[in-house]
XYZ file of C-alpha atoms in Angstrom:
772
model
C -14.595 32.447 6.464
C -15.272 35.695 4.901
C -18.600 36.379 3.146
C -18.925 35.096 -0.399
C -20.360 38.348 -1.545
C -17.389 40.394 0.013
C -14.782 38.055 -1.553
C -12.984 39.788 -4.125
C -11.397 36.410 -5.443
C -14.729 34.800 -6.041
C -15.414 37.425 -8.768
C -12.403 36.935 -10.679
C -10.703 40.320 -9.467
C -7.581 38.876 -8.149
C -5.863 39.625 -5.051
C -3.451 42.431 -3.537
C -0.492 40.106 -4.545
C -1.743 39.866 -8.242
C -3.846 42.773 -8.251
C -2.076 44.852 -10.844
C -2.809 42.180 -13.310
C -6.488 41.972 -12.857
C -9.368 43.635 -14.545
C -12.772 44.057 -12.791
C -15.787 42.607 -14.413
C -18.744 44.842 -15.167
C -21.597 45.075 -12.935
C -23.869 42.953 -15.302
C -21.227 40.145 -15.484
C -21.248 40.176 -11.749
C -24.786 39.982 -11.291
C -24.975 37.113 -13.831
C -22.334 35.146 -11.814
C -24.030 35.766 -8.485
C -27.644 35.127 -9.258
C -29.124 31.738 -9.629
C -30.817 31.099 -12.738
C -33.897 28.985 -12.411
C -32.891 26.797 -15.200
C -29.231 26.373 -14.235
C -28.897 24.227 -17.291
C -24.910 24.552 -17.318
C -24.385 23.569 -13.614
C -27.051 21.178 -12.720
C -27.571 17.953 -14.597
C -30.927 17.381 -16.071
C -31.530 14.140 -14.762
C -29.644 14.036 -11.813
C -32.494 12.888 -9.428
C -33.109 9.595 -10.796
C -32.151 6.344 -8.711
C -28.846 4.964 -9.284
C -28.939 1.593 -11.021
C -27.373 -1.411 -8.961
C -24.979 -2.160 -11.956
C -23.423 1.193 -11.545
C -22.577 1.017 -7.870
C -19.550 3.143 -7.058
C -17.835 0.803 -4.571
C -16.051 -2.456 -4.917
C -17.141 -4.706 -2.157
C -14.083 -6.971 -2.671
C -11.516 -4.295 -1.767
C -8.930 -5.062 0.687
C -5.605 -3.460 1.540
C -2.115 -5.329 1.883
C -4.036 -8.671 2.665
C -4.906 -7.329 6.051
C -7.780 -9.166 7.444
C -10.646 -6.592 6.566
C -13.388 -5.638 9.035
C -15.586 -2.616 9.206
C -15.879 -0.705 12.284
C -17.727 2.442 11.261
C -18.962 5.123 13.205
C -22.857 5.073 12.765
C -24.709 7.569 14.744
C -27.833 9.044 13.292
C -27.822 11.914 15.353
C -24.326 12.728 14.820
C -23.513 16.398 15.192
C -19.749 16.572 14.811
C -17.623 18.289 12.222
C -18.400 16.056 9.447
C -21.693 16.978 8.214
C -23.530 15.845 4.820
C -24.303 18.515 2.204
C -26.867 20.695 3.765
C -29.586 22.573 1.891
C -28.262 25.853 3.245
C -28.934 28.555 0.772
C -27.677 32.082 1.258
C -27.681 35.242 -0.272
C -24.471 36.573 -1.824
C -24.172 39.304 0.764
C -24.387 37.002 3.798
C -21.292 35.718 5.439
C -20.246 32.134 4.797
C -19.618 30.325 8.268
C -19.103 26.728 8.620
C -20.344 25.304 11.643
C -22.306 21.961 12.324
C -25.164 23.942 14.085
C -26.040 26.568 11.682
C -25.456 24.812 8.524
C -28.521 22.945 8.300
C -31.884 24.460 7.119
C -35.455 23.985 8.109
C -36.556 23.690 4.650
C -35.402 20.685 3.067
C -33.809 20.868 -0.432
C -33.994 18.367 -3.293
C -30.631 17.102 -2.065
C -32.117 16.369 1.284
C -35.265 14.916 0.043
C -33.011 12.492 -1.984
C -31.026 11.355 0.813
C -33.453 11.250 4.151
C -34.711 7.988 2.972
C -31.323 6.671 1.282
C -28.245 6.934 3.398
C -25.510 5.373 1.353
C -23.450 2.794 3.309
C -19.839 1.927 1.978
C -19.809 -1.779 1.213
C -15.807 -1.895 1.132
C -13.967 -3.041 4.262
C -10.766 -1.022 4.306
C -8.751 -2.391 6.876
C -8.674 -4.148 10.335
C -8.845 -1.099 12.592
C -6.305 -0.593 15.487
C -7.382 -1.117 18.822
C -5.833 1.835 20.262
C -3.877 4.853 18.603
C -0.565 4.009 17.482
C 0.211 7.722 17.754
C -0.699 10.546 19.954
C -1.566 12.645 16.849
C -4.631 10.465 16.401
C -5.836 10.976 19.904
C -7.941 13.966 19.023
C -11.397 14.584 20.648
C -12.834 15.456 17.055
C -11.411 12.202 15.488
C -13.915 9.507 16.320
C -12.692 6.297 17.604
C -12.366 3.633 14.649
C -12.783 6.482 11.918
C -8.948 6.688 10.863
C -7.048 3.415 10.450
C -3.289 3.139 10.441
C -1.994 0.651 7.819
C 1.759 1.441 8.375
C 3.968 3.710 9.914
C 5.417 4.869 6.274
C 3.058 5.933 3.480
C 5.586 4.635 1.078
C 5.788 1.140 2.560
C 4.657 -0.728 -0.607
C 6.803 1.420 -2.957
C 10.322 0.541 -2.082
C 11.654 -1.213 0.791
C 14.372 -3.812 2.044
C 18.044 -3.216 1.515
C 17.308 -0.182 -0.579
C 15.753 1.631 2.265
C 18.676 0.773 4.478
C 21.243 2.060 1.741
C 19.180 5.204 1.264
C 20.058 6.086 4.855
C 23.471 6.788 3.775
C 22.684 9.514 1.456
C 23.301 12.482 3.901
C 26.868 11.046 4.713
C 27.593 10.368 1.038
C 26.407 13.831 -0.258
C 28.344 15.469 2.540
C 31.570 13.358 1.563
C 30.930 14.155 -2.068
C 30.592 17.795 -1.728
C 33.760 17.839 0.486
C 35.665 15.819 -2.138
C 34.631 18.063 -5.000
C 35.459 21.230 -3.282
C 38.821 20.043 -2.239
C 39.396 18.869 -5.840
C 38.320 22.456 -7.119
C 40.649 24.098 -4.470
C 43.556 21.766 -5.636
C 42.817 22.746 -9.342
C 42.821 26.393 -8.579
C 46.033 26.315 -6.599
C 47.836 24.520 -9.367
C 46.806 26.983 -12.098
C 48.220 29.687 -9.684
C 51.419 27.762 -9.199
C 51.557 26.926 -12.989
C 51.270 30.848 -13.733
C 54.058 31.673 -11.208
C 56.538 29.126 -12.461
C 55.824 29.776 -16.205
C 55.136 33.489 -16.072
C 52.237 33.232 -18.338
C 48.529 33.053 -17.795
C 46.409 29.861 -18.614
C 43.072 31.210 -19.558
C 41.893 27.940 -20.818
C 42.215 26.664 -17.365
C 40.533 29.381 -15.751
C 37.538 28.995 -18.157
C 37.305 25.216 -17.572
C 37.420 25.719 -13.930
C 34.593 28.339 -14.293
C 32.445 25.796 -16.226
C 33.000 23.061 -13.926
C 31.646 25.357 -11.017
C 28.800 26.548 -13.184
C 27.729 23.007 -13.977
C 28.222 21.916 -10.392
C 26.332 24.640 -8.586
C 23.077 23.225 -9.051
C 24.128 19.948 -7.962
C 25.943 21.349 -4.925
C 22.856 23.387 -3.945
C 20.700 20.275 -4.255
C 22.986 18.211 -2.204
C 22.565 20.944 0.454
C 18.853 20.159 0.398
C 19.156 16.427 0.146
C 21.395 16.195 3.107
C 18.251 17.104 5.063
C 17.121 13.670 4.324
C 18.768 12.857 7.596
C 15.630 14.176 9.132
C 13.511 11.084 9.266
C 9.982 11.324 7.184
C 7.586 10.029 9.597
C 4.342 10.121 7.619
C 2.167 7.058 8.160
C -0.254 5.265 5.595
C -3.729 6.051 6.706
C -7.286 5.185 5.755
C -10.539 6.997 6.368
C -13.163 4.553 7.476
C -17.022 4.370 7.869
C -19.553 6.587 6.478
C -19.302 9.649 8.777
C -16.809 11.421 6.840
C -16.127 14.966 5.399
C -17.943 16.133 2.166
C -15.684 16.875 -0.727
C -16.269 18.828 -3.861
C -14.092 16.968 -6.550
C -13.353 19.476 -9.397
C -11.952 18.084 -12.621
C -10.634 20.789 -14.908
C -10.519 20.611 -18.684
C -10.139 22.738 -21.678
C -10.271 21.078 -25.181
C -8.796 17.796 -24.137
C -10.375 14.776 -25.639
C -13.635 13.468 -24.698
C -12.663 9.962 -23.639
C -9.540 11.260 -21.682
C -11.827 13.572 -19.665
C -14.569 11.077 -19.209
C -12.123 8.522 -17.970
C -10.979 10.670 -15.312
C -14.823 11.689 -14.585
C -15.821 7.961 -14.226
C -12.733 7.270 -12.125
C -13.737 9.934 -9.703
C -17.059 8.744 -9.459
C -15.939 5.161 -8.705
C -14.543 6.311 -5.279
C -14.928 4.294 -2.333
C -16.807 6.943 -0.463
C -20.325 7.358 0.727
C -22.247 8.888 -2.300
C -24.011 11.569 -0.507
C -20.573 13.118 0.903
C -18.939 14.064 -2.374
C -19.874 15.485 -5.726
C -17.886 15.255 -8.973
C -17.815 18.573 -10.887
C -16.446 18.955 -14.377
C -15.216 22.497 -14.754
C -15.157 22.920 -18.542
C -13.252 25.887 -19.893
C -13.681 24.604 -23.449
C -17.479 24.686 -23.013
C -17.953 21.309 -25.093
C -21.318 20.423 -25.919
C -20.432 16.679 -26.124
C -18.769 16.718 -22.828
C -21.976 18.192 -21.418
C -24.017 15.772 -22.898
C -21.945 12.974 -21.446
C -21.822 14.387 -18.157
C -25.745 14.881 -18.171
C -26.277 11.181 -19.217
C -24.143 10.110 -16.244
C -26.224 12.403 -14.086
C -29.383 10.389 -14.762
C -27.849 7.540 -12.722
C -25.570 9.365 -10.285
C -27.187 12.363 -8.217
C -23.740 13.764 -7.353
C -22.718 14.814 -10.896
C -22.460 18.402 -12.136
C -21.049 20.170 -15.154
C -20.194 23.686 -15.286
C -18.819 25.989 -17.784
C -17.997 29.585 -17.049
C -18.821 32.476 -19.489
C -15.624 34.166 -20.849
C -16.227 37.801 -21.990
C -13.789 38.977 -24.660
C -11.199 41.307 -23.410
C -11.553 40.172 -19.601
C -8.908 38.173 -18.224
C -10.024 34.641 -17.357
C -6.738 33.396 -15.796
C -6.704 29.809 -17.008
C -6.767 26.920 -14.568
C -6.746 29.345 -11.523
C -9.722 31.346 -12.792
C -11.614 28.064 -13.483
C -11.051 26.693 -10.128
C -12.214 29.628 -8.499
C -15.262 29.813 -10.471
C -15.891 26.172 -9.543
C -15.545 27.270 -5.649
C -18.070 30.074 -6.098
C -20.743 27.808 -7.833
C -20.504 25.069 -5.313
C -21.732 27.585 -2.847
C -24.883 27.883 -4.789
C -25.735 24.150 -5.138
C -28.039 22.280 -2.746
C -26.153 21.827 0.472
C -23.546 24.565 -0.106
C -20.076 23.950 -0.578
C -18.414 20.801 0.569
C -15.724 21.104 3.695
C -12.969 20.147 1.395
C -12.131 20.556 -2.156
C -10.339 18.032 -4.218
C -9.021 18.666 -7.707
C -7.882 16.382 -10.786
C -6.343 17.336 -13.964
C -8.343 16.230 -17.072
C -6.284 13.319 -17.763
C -5.553 11.980 -14.024
C -7.372 8.778 -13.388
C -7.529 8.348 -9.634
C -7.531 5.076 -7.895
C -10.467 3.925 -6.032
C -9.088 4.558 -2.546
C -7.953 8.079 -3.413
C -10.199 10.167 -1.205
C -9.849 7.769 1.805
C -6.213 7.543 1.498
C -5.444 11.578 1.240
C -8.041 12.928 3.742
C -6.956 11.435 6.864
C -3.636 13.561 6.760
C -6.114 16.672 6.757
C -8.026 15.520 9.546
C -5.639 14.536 11.896
C -3.933 18.155 11.902
C -6.561 20.873 12.081
C -3.711 23.189 10.558
C -3.098 20.801 7.531
C -4.264 22.922 4.763
C -3.436 20.745 1.651
C -2.481 17.002 0.838
C -1.294 15.972 -2.336
C -0.240 12.305 -3.712
C 2.383 12.006 -6.597
C 1.549 12.501 -10.148
C 2.400 9.261 -11.919
C 1.999 8.175 -15.504
C 0.650 5.154 -17.628
C 1.900 6.083 -20.919
C 5.463 6.857 -20.428
C 7.528 5.483 -23.397
C 10.401 2.744 -22.952
C 13.346 4.415 -21.617
C 11.438 7.779 -21.132
C 13.592 9.526 -23.866
C 12.456 12.876 -23.062
C 12.563 12.430 -19.161
C 8.575 13.034 -19.020
C 8.082 10.895 -15.970
C 8.289 13.106 -12.711
C 9.753 9.946 -10.900
C 12.866 11.542 -9.333
C 10.599 14.456 -8.136
C 7.839 12.451 -6.902
C 10.030 9.720 -5.191
C 13.074 11.669 -4.062
C 12.580 15.285 -4.105
C 8.887 15.470 -2.649
C 9.499 13.126 0.601
C 12.493 15.150 1.670
C 10.448 18.561 1.007
C 7.628 16.936 3.076
C 9.954 15.934 5.760
C 11.047 19.503 5.982
C 7.464 20.751 6.048
C 7.686 22.269 2.523
C 5.532 19.806 0.483
C 4.369 21.614 -2.782
C 1.198 21.070 -4.561
C 1.569 19.219 -7.500
C -1.234 20.396 -9.290
C -3.719 17.282 -9.619
C -5.003 14.866 -6.971
C -4.584 17.154 -4.096
C -7.305 17.792 -1.499
C -7.489 21.291 0.196
C -9.241 22.747 3.315
C -11.810 25.246 2.252
C -10.749 27.546 5.380
C -7.172 27.615 4.173
C -8.301 28.739 0.675
C -10.456 31.349 2.017
C -7.526 32.748 4.011
C -5.518 32.960 1.089
C -8.275 34.326 -1.278
C -8.668 31.147 -3.348
C -6.362 30.326 -5.952
C -4.029 33.130 -6.781
C -4.340 34.664 -10.155
C -1.779 35.848 -12.507
C 0.695 33.001 -12.256
C 1.341 30.098 -14.580
C 1.961 27.908 -11.596
C -1.049 28.448 -9.456
C -0.494 25.302 -7.489
C 2.952 26.204 -6.340
C 1.799 29.629 -5.643
C -1.202 28.320 -3.522
C 0.820 25.938 -1.365
C 3.401 28.674 -0.844
C 0.911 31.187 0.304
C -0.635 28.473 2.576
C 2.751 27.795 4.184
C 3.372 31.788 4.669
C 0.043 31.943 6.494
C 1.131 29.393 9.049
C -0.815 26.390 7.374
C 0.830 22.857 6.974
C 1.025 20.980 3.709
C 1.424 17.104 3.249
C 2.838 14.916 0.664
C 0.900 11.438 0.576
C 3.774 9.184 -0.970
C 1.169 6.627 -2.630
C 0.388 5.739 -6.143
C -3.166 7.284 -6.194
C -3.316 8.698 -9.496
C -2.175 8.072 -13.015
C -2.298 10.332 -16.060
C -0.759 10.745 -19.483
C 2.508 12.607 -20.474
C 2.255 14.695 -23.539
C 2.827 12.489 -26.640
C 4.457 15.047 -28.827
C 7.685 16.943 -28.519
C 6.322 20.463 -28.955
C 3.709 19.737 -26.291
C 6.364 18.545 -23.870
C 8.459 21.682 -24.205
C 5.419 23.877 -23.554
C 4.528 22.118 -20.558
C 7.801 22.050 -18.804
C 8.757 25.780 -19.892
C 5.366 26.710 -18.487
C 6.135 24.920 -15.150
C 9.685 26.690 -14.865
C 8.461 30.066 -15.926
C 5.323 29.762 -13.516
C 7.712 28.745 -10.849
C 10.080 31.839 -11.438
C 7.115 34.065 -11.789
C 5.556 32.825 -8.457
C 9.277 33.424 -6.716
C 9.593 36.827 -7.997
C 6.193 37.914 -6.812
C 6.999 36.368 -3.322
C 10.541 37.808 -3.319
C 12.073 34.237 -3.510
C 10.395 33.400 -0.209
C 13.197 35.460 1.560
C 11.121 38.293 3.090
C 7.828 39.978 2.948
C 4.263 39.678 4.425
C 3.337 36.639 2.314
C 6.001 34.247 3.669
C 6.170 35.825 7.398
C 5.227 32.590 8.915
C 7.554 30.394 6.950
C 10.352 28.336 8.485
C 14.050 28.525 7.482
C 13.730 25.324 5.657
C 10.499 26.557 3.669
C 12.173 29.741 2.663
C 15.427 28.184 1.391
C 13.211 25.526 -0.606
C 11.562 28.259 -2.240
C 14.620 30.210 -2.810
C 16.354 26.894 -4.186
C 13.847 25.807 -6.749
C 13.404 29.255 -8.143
C 17.069 29.929 -8.406
C 17.751 26.573 -10.258
C 15.265 27.746 -13.070
C 17.006 30.916 -13.448
C 20.380 29.175 -13.296
C 19.531 27.714 -16.829
C 20.639 31.041 -18.371
C 24.472 30.684 -16.744
C 24.546 26.942 -17.626
C 23.470 27.592 -21.194
C 25.996 30.268 -21.543
C 28.837 27.903 -19.973
C 28.302 25.350 -22.603
C 29.639 27.530 -25.437
C 33.155 27.786 -23.616
C 33.885 24.081 -23.996
C 34.161 24.093 -27.814
C 35.822 27.428 -27.543
C 38.295 26.444 -25.395
C 39.152 23.125 -27.571
C 39.215 25.088 -30.811
C 41.620 27.609 -29.007
C 44.252 24.842 -28.285
C 44.568 25.713 -24.671
C 44.903 23.055 -22.066
C 41.824 22.537 -19.773
C 44.194 21.772 -16.841
C 47.357 23.602 -15.828
C 50.272 22.485 -13.366
C 53.568 23.342 -12.372
C 55.227 19.841 -12.270
C 54.453 16.227 -12.767
C 53.738 15.694 -9.032
C 50.924 18.216 -8.979
C 49.519 16.387 -12.033
C 49.632 13.137 -10.323
C 47.389 14.629 -7.313
C 45.112 16.473 -9.627
C 44.536 13.010 -11.390
C 44.022 11.309 -8.168
C 41.624 14.060 -6.677
C 39.692 13.877 -9.812
C 39.228 10.170 -9.438
C 37.944 10.641 -5.820
C 35.614 13.270 -6.711
C 34.333 11.347 -9.727
C 33.989 8.182 -7.897
C 32.174 9.656 -4.871
C 29.844 11.411 -7.385
C 28.830 7.997 -8.953
C 28.244 6.442 -5.870
C 26.204 9.450 -4.092
C 24.003 9.207 -7.497
C 23.454 5.599 -7.296
C 22.211 5.776 -3.588
C 20.282 9.025 -4.023
C 18.522 7.670 -7.230
C 17.358 4.355 -5.306
C 13.820 5.622 -4.607
C 13.014 6.430 -8.051
C 15.259 3.974 -10.050
C 18.966 4.515 -11.107
C 18.053 5.177 -14.521
C 15.364 7.626 -13.896
C 17.950 9.653 -11.943
C 20.505 9.557 -14.978
C 17.745 10.749 -17.372
C 16.792 13.329 -14.988
C 20.568 14.774 -14.984
C 20.469 14.559 -18.751
C 17.193 16.498 -19.109
C 18.569 19.400 -16.958
C 21.302 19.957 -19.646
C 19.368 19.509 -22.885
C 16.236 21.425 -21.717
C 18.262 24.101 -20.292
C 18.492 26.373 -23.672
C 14.657 26.180 -23.967
C 14.054 27.104 -20.229
C 16.759 29.814 -20.310
C 15.257 31.195 -23.600
C 11.903 31.507 -22.027
C 13.106 33.279 -18.809
C 15.186 35.909 -20.874
C 12.012 36.698 -23.099
C 9.633 36.758 -20.256
C 11.428 38.658 -17.607
C 14.395 40.341 -19.302
C 13.615 41.421 -22.838
C 11.257 44.310 -23.552
C 8.628 43.476 -26.132
C 10.225 45.470 -28.938
C 13.413 43.194 -28.570
C 11.441 39.984 -28.706
C 10.034 39.593 -25.147
C 6.818 37.534 -25.133
C 4.246 35.799 -23.208
C 5.285 33.251 -20.426
C 5.328 30.342 -22.497
C 7.258 28.513 -24.936
C 6.335 29.197 -28.619
C 8.037 27.453 -31.424
C 9.070 29.475 -34.494
C 7.353 29.081 -37.643
C 3.951 27.327 -38.241
C 2.971 23.572 -38.195
C 0.435 22.277 -40.718
C -0.247 19.003 -38.671
C 1.137 17.248 -35.661
C 4.076 15.138 -35.914
C 2.352 12.085 -34.277
C 5.458 10.839 -33.895
C 4.618 8.086 -31.353
C 2.009 6.633 -33.546
C 3.786 3.763 -35.773
C 1.055 4.021 -38.356
C 0.513 7.816 -38.535
C 3.927 9.412 -37.858
C 5.222 11.638 -40.261
C 8.488 10.537 -42.231
C 11.885 11.244 -40.661
C 12.625 14.292 -42.813
C 9.350 16.026 -41.591
C 10.222 15.107 -38.122
C 13.747 16.333 -38.086
C 12.801 19.610 -39.855
C 10.310 20.376 -37.473
C 12.249 19.573 -34.340
C 15.337 21.309 -35.530
C 13.730 24.529 -36.875
C 10.422 24.926 -35.512
C 11.314 23.721 -32.040
C 14.942 25.179 -32.255
C 17.058 21.941 -31.822
C 19.280 23.202 -34.582
C 21.176 24.792 -31.235
C 21.586 21.174 -29.918
C 22.659 19.603 -33.352
C 25.137 22.626 -33.926
C 26.597 22.278 -30.424
C 27.262 18.758 -30.585
C 29.201 18.913 -34.070
C 31.038 21.799 -33.180
C 32.183 20.303 -29.986
C 33.040 16.922 -31.564
C 35.008 18.704 -34.260
C 36.911 20.727 -31.552
C 37.830 17.420 -29.803
C 38.851 15.947 -32.902
C 41.045 18.988 -33.792
C 42.432 19.057 -30.440
C 43.545 15.412 -30.392
C 45.026 15.817 -33.990
C 47.161 18.430 -32.487
C 48.290 16.123 -29.739
C 49.401 13.459 -31.982
C 51.071 16.010 -34.277
C 52.992 18.173 -31.770
C 53.701 15.452 -29.272
C 56.045 12.427 -29.404
C 56.328 9.253 -27.124
C 53.251 7.778 -25.250
C 53.660 9.580 -22.163
C 53.563 13.278 -23.809
C 50.672 12.185 -26.094
C 48.595 10.601 -23.292
C 49.225 13.832 -21.110
C 48.386 16.071 -24.060
C 45.119 14.114 -24.863
C 44.070 14.115 -21.073
C 44.681 17.818 -20.276
C 43.260 19.466 -23.352
C 40.109 17.165 -24.218
C 39.749 14.037 -22.406
C 40.283 15.217 -18.841
C 38.193 12.757 -16.707
C 35.260 12.169 -16.580
C 35.087 13.654 -20.094
C 32.481 16.146 -19.366
C 32.116 17.020 -23.143
C 30.958 13.392 -23.678
C 28.145 13.732 -21.079
C 27.044 17.132 -22.344
C 27.116 16.024 -26.003
C 25.073 13.025 -25.581
C 22.580 14.854 -23.524
C 22.133 17.581 -25.845
C 21.784 15.002 -28.680
C 18.601 13.627 -27.195
C 16.436 15.980 -29.311
C 17.951 14.868 -32.588
C 18.082 11.422 -31.713
C 14.274 11.651 -30.724
C 13.547 13.139 -34.197
C 15.381 10.377 -35.957
C 13.853 7.529 -33.840
C 11.054 8.220 -31.643
C 9.631 5.743 -29.352
C 6.364 3.819 -30.372
C 3.421 3.531 -28.152
C 0.185 1.658 -28.155
C -3.105 3.373 -28.357
C -4.168 4.659 -24.959
C -7.216 2.145 -24.683
C -4.507 -0.833 -24.830
C -2.886 0.588 -21.727
C -5.965 0.437 -19.830
C -8.097 -2.040 -18.283
C -12.027 -1.216 -18.524
C -14.779 -2.466 -16.670
C -17.391 -3.329 -19.441
C -20.518 -2.745 -17.355
C -19.523 0.730 -15.640
C -17.011 1.832 -18.116
C -14.502 2.671 -15.480
C -11.024 2.378 -16.692
C -7.642 2.163 -14.776
C -4.231 1.556 -16.150
C -2.746 -1.856 -16.313
C -0.085 -2.806 -14.141
C 2.478 -3.041 -17.079
C 1.527 0.454 -18.344
C 2.328 1.882 -14.988
C 6.033 1.017 -15.135
C 8.585 2.572 -17.533
C 10.192 -0.149 -19.618
C 13.741 -0.547 -20.116
C 15.011 0.265 -23.591
C 17.843 0.603 -25.740
C 18.459 4.497 -25.353
C 18.975 3.781 -21.422
C 21.376 0.977 -22.195
C 23.160 3.037 -24.447
C 23.572 5.947 -21.965
C 24.682 3.634 -19.370
C 27.484 2.304 -21.598
C 28.599 5.728 -22.135
C 28.724 6.475 -18.362
C 30.438 3.326 -17.593
C 33.235 3.947 -20.422
C 33.715 7.593 -18.865
C 33.891 5.976 -15.335
C 36.451 3.497 -16.716
C 38.527 6.208 -18.382
C 38.863 7.980 -14.800
C 40.018 4.711 -13.379
C 42.506 4.145 -16.095
C 43.845 7.741 -15.409
C 43.953 7.118 -11.680
C 46.112 4.024 -12.106
C 48.291 5.774 -14.650
C 49.171 8.435 -11.952
C 51.057 5.957 -10.193
C 53.397 4.967 -13.213
C 54.477 8.022 -15.172
């Protein structure tokens, strides 16, 4: 590792990649950060040396996994001098180089931490699993992995999440995806050929048909690009379910970042992090409070009276000096841990303020870093316990965490998802700590690590549960920030196509980086294409052109084949996350597209004098108070909700689009009944003008109606405490089993009905093609 005193990232100065955005701190502020105060009140708890009361033990002696016979075979060696060392009292000046090796990391002068633990070596009381008698894989046969220190519970880490017939059916995804792409491309080619034939026969242009083809291509491009990626699911993912056992384990600094969140939310996460089944002298829990809350500091200090591994840190923010938000907060924590007794831990873990970890979190994630010396980062999924029934705003990340991330992991492109991850300090040092100047420091971090030749892993186990934003505005700000941060990172990395930062990336890693950034930018084209649908219908031009009835028959049959293959492909692809979750995600991409497109245009295209603004969603107007729309007792009335969401949050675009499109469909249908006579002529007119299967306008309108329907009838949620099961003695809380699942609600049923009607209509059109 490079020396702490010579590390520019440790000072918050940024790096060459983001260097143009950083401002150097003055010398006095640097000295304040680099010198250790005698009192050090804002870092060390005042009473962190008192003994731990038995009633607040951090481990559950009744733990077992998968009903496997549990025995503990720990490596217990008093003179163990391997790569896993406890926190040492190594104190270094800021000019010294920071070197991690077991031999020189111990000091002859014991510190407070050493005095504390030399007579009290914590032994884990939890029996994790029956150890395998011999390694199940050569990857475990490393000379630095002690025998019996890592247990292999299952060949797949997601064995408990989904299995049986679903897993066997999911194996068909590459075949179905390939077939779906082939049929759809053939259908579009036939459409184009028929328009050309029609123009040659009729000696006239069919602009409406060309525009509709352009719309279908525009809407299908994200799906086709994503299908190219999902076809890679044919590469089998082989990440095992592992557990780290015994007490000779690495040292870990667990960071919890917060900035203004409610105290009870933050402290639930803090207590959950303390409740890890992990030797107490091998991990520290550090609250990085960017809000400098006195009440949080007091709460942490109270826990410090019984827990010696508890720390509170709040950095000083100088007005006018960039503090770089979460990335700056994390980098500050990395710097300060070097000053603590024993120095920095060998690994760093991070939790968002609202993410409560499961008790086996550290022992489940760390083995994936230990079996591969080039593994820089391992991350579990972000799951939630307060998602409302039907998840109307598609706030859960289930499709991403259960479908996309496992495929990315199989291809060696696992992303850091922002919480619950554990990272190797060596890898962080090589990229200069967390990159500054990005709204997506997690994606940027994992991408830079891949570019340096490190590996990343996705641990597909439910190891943390947090909360989704409970109001519409916060949801918009969160998702637009993610999208803009991803694009911003991609731009600085040249879309992962070339450059020094991505030099060591594989082809799959570069394609992934390019794909997901491009899909965000693509929302601009997708939003623009939406306007064409009502325009064509009002124009009165046919959506489909053909030269004769035989061509129309084959168009109807090709449309049926493409539509049904797409339905089947969706059903199988959505299996890991759940069918309704996948459908919600598809609708989310449509109704959220205008918001993301607007933010991208403002952030990257428009100058300030034309409306360009900071890289985050900002609602128009001002809000006197929160809507509190999910609280049945305190929510604002429907008029206030509608006014706020339509005008302050610009959902008036969605409302206008739906009403104009519906009016265009009615007008187009009226023309067919007025201008045509006979069942065949009316049916064909309706079908080729507004109701060409699978009725694309219906899917788009119901998707864009979601913000309006949410304002009219928002879901009701109980108090957060009602979703938790809390230990009355320790105060540790974990989500209930019921709260971890998304309930099936009326909205999901309604959307499924609409989808079924559109599919049935496609079948009717197909059957009719044989009779006219």
